[in-house]
Short mmCIF file of C-alpha atoms in Angstrom, two decimals:
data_model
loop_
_atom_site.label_atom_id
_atom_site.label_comp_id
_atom_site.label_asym_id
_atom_site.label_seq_id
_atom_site.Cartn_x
_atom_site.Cartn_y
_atom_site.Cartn_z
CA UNK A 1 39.71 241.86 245.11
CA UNK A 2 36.43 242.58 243.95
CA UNK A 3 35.40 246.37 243.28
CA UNK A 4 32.09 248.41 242.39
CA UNK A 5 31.21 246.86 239.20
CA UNK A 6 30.34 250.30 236.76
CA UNK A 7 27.32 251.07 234.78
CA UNK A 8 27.28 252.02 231.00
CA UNK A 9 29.15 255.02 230.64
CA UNK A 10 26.53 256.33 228.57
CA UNK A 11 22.73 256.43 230.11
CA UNK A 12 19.69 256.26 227.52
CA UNK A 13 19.40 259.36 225.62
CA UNK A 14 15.65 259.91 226.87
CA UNK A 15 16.71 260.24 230.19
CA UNK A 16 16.63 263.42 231.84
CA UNK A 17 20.47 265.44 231.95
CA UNK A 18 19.78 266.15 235.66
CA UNK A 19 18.74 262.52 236.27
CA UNK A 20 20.46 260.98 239.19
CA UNK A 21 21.37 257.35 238.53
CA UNK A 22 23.08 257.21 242.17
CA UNK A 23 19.76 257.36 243.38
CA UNK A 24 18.18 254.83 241.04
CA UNK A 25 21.55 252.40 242.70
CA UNK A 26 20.67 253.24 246.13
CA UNK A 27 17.39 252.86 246.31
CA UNK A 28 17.02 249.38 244.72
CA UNK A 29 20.06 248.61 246.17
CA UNK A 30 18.25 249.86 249.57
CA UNK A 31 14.99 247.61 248.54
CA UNK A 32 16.88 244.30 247.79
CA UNK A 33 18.58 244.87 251.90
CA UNK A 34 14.94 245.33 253.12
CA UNK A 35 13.83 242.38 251.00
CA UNK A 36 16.47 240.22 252.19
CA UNK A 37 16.49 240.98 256.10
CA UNK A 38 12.42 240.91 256.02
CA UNK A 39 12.71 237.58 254.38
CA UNK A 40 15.61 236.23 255.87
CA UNK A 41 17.31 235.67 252.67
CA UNK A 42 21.14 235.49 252.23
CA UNK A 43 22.49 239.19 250.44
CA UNK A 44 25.20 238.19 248.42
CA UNK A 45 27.93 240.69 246.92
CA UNK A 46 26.72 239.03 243.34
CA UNK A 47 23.31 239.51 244.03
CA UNK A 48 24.49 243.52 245.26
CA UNK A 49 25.94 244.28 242.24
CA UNK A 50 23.84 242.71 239.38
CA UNK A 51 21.42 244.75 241.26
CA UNK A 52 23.77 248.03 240.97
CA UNK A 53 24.07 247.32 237.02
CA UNK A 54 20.76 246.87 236.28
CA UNK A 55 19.38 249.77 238.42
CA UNK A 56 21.88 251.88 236.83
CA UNK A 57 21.13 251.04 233.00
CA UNK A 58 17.32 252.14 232.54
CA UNK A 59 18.08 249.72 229.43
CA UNK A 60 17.25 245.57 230.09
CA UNK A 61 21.13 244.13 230.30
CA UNK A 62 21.63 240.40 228.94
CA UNK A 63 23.41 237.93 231.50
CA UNK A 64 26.48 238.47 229.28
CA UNK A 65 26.60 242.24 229.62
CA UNK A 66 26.55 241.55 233.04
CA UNK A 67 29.08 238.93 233.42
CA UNK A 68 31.28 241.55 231.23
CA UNK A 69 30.80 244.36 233.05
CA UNK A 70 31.39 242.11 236.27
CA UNK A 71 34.73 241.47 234.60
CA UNK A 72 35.76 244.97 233.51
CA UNK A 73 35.63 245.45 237.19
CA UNK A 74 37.49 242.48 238.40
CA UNK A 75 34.86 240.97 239.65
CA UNK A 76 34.99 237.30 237.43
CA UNK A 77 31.62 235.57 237.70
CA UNK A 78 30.60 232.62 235.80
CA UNK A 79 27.47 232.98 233.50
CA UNK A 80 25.48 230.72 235.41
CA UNK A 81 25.82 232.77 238.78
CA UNK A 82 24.94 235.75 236.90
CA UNK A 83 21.97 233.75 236.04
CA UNK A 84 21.46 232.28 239.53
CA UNK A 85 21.54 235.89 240.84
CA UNK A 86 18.98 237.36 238.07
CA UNK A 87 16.73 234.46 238.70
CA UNK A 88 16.35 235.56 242.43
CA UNK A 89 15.90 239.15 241.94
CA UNK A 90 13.11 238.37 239.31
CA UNK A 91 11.46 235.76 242.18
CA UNK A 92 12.18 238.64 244.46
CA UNK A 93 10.16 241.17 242.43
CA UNK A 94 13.56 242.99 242.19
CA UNK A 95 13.75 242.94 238.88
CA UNK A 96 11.72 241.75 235.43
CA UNK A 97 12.93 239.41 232.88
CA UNK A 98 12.27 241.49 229.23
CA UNK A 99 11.34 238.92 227.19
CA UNK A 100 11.49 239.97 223.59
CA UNK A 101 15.51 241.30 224.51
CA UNK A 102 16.27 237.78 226.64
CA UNK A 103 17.09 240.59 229.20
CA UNK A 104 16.55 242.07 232.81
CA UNK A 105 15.37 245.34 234.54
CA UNK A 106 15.80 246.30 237.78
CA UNK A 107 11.93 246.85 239.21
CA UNK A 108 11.59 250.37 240.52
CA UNK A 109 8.31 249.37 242.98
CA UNK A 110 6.85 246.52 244.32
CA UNK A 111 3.75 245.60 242.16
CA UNK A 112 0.46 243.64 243.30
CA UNK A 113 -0.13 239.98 242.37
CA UNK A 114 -3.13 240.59 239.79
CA UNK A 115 -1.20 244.01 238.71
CA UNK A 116 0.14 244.10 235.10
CA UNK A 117 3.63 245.45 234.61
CA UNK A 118 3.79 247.17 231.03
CA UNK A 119 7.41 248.34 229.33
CA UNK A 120 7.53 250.70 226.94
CA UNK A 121 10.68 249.69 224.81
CA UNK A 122 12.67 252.25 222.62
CA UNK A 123 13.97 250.03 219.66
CA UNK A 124 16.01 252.25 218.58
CA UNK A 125 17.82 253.27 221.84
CA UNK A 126 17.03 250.67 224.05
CA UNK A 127 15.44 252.62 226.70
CA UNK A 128 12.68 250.45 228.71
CA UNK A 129 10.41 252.28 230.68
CA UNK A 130 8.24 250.87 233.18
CA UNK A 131 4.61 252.09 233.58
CA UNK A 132 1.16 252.43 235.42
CA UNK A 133 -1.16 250.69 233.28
CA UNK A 134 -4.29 250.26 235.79
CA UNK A 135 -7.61 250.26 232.90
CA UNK A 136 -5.37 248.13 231.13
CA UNK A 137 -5.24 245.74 234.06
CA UNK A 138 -8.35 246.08 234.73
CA UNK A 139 -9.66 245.40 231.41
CA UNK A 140 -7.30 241.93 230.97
CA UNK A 141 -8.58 241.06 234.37
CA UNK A 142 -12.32 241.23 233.12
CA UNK A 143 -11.30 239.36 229.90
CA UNK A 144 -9.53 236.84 231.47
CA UNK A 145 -12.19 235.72 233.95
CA UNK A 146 -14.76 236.08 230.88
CA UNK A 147 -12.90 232.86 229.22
CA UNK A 148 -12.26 231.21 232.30
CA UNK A 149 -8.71 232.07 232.24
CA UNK A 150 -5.82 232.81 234.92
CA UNK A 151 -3.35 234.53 233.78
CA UNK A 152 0.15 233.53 235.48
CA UNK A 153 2.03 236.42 233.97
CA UNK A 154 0.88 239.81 233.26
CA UNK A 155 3.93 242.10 231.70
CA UNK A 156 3.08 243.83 228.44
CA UNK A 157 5.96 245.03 226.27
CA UNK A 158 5.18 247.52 224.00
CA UNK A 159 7.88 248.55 221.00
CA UNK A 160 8.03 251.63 219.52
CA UNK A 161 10.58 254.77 219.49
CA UNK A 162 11.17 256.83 223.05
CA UNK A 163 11.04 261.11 222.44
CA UNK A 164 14.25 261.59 221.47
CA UNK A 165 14.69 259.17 219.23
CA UNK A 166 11.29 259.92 217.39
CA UNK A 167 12.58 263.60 217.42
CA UNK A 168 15.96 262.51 216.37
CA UNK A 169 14.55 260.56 213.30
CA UNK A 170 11.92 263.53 212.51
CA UNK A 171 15.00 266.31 212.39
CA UNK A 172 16.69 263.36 210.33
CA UNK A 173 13.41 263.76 207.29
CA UNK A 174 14.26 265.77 204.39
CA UNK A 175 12.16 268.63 204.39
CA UNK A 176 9.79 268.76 201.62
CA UNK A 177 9.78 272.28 199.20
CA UNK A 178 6.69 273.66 199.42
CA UNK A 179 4.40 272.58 196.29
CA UNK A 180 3.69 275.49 193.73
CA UNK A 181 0.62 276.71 192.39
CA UNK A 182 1.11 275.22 189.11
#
């Protein structure tokens, strides 16, 4: 019997307390049924709930997180189904492969062919956010065709620390006595 496989129990600290991860589910979950029907590709209850796990994370999940959570709810799926099923959501534009983590994202929008897809990744927390980068695809675009190049990928991933956990590690700092007037 295979159930609702269920998210981290713990979302991202950055994320919003009045954040509604059921609607981050439904809505890709909702995208991947259009994408399927309008292409007449098969919707599998795999390809469902990888899509559930990843939508519900806002952090990029490994195949093997997957295939564990799968498990934890008693749904047992080999590895390379997981990977089968992550492999057609990332050809679907469903979801993007994080390369620097070896891990996936569920995509929150579709995204134009010549568009570039930038993630700002928290390396402290994990959070990935995914965001609007238009001069910046603009700009690669012009450099590109300047030395005669075309690009067949264009995802940026930028590290660095999200809010909290900047503000986290600045509350962390020893504070400094103020120097005399010696």
């Amino acid at each position: 019997m295979s159930t609702e496989p269920a998210p981290k129990e713990h979302p991202p600290a950055d994320i919003a307390a009045d954040h509604d991860h059921a609607q981050c589910v439904a809505t890709a979950v909702a995208r991947m049924e259009a994408c399927c029907a309008h292409k007449g590709l098969r919707l599998t209850a795999l390809r469902r709930n990888v899509t559930r796990l990843l939508a519900a994370s806002h952090t990029p999940l490994g195949a093997y997180e997957i295939v564990e959570q799968l498990a934890a709810a008693g749904e047992s799926s080999p590895p390379m189904s997981v990977y089968r099923a992550l492999d057609f959501l990332v050809a679907e534009g469903l979801a993007h492969r994080i390369e620097s983590r070896n891990a996936f994202l569920a995509c929150a929008h579709p995204h134009d062919a010549d568009e570039v897809v930038v993630f700002l990744i928290c390396e402290r927390c994990g959070l990935t956010r995914e965001v609007a980068a238009h001069a910046v695809g603009r700009d690669l675009a012009w450099a590109a065709r300047a030395a005669g190049f075309t690009p067949r990928q264009r995802v940026l991933e930028v590290a660095g620390l999200c809010a909290h956990c900047r503000a986290a590690e600045t509350s962390a700092r020893p504070v400094e006595p103020p120097a005399s007037g010696a």
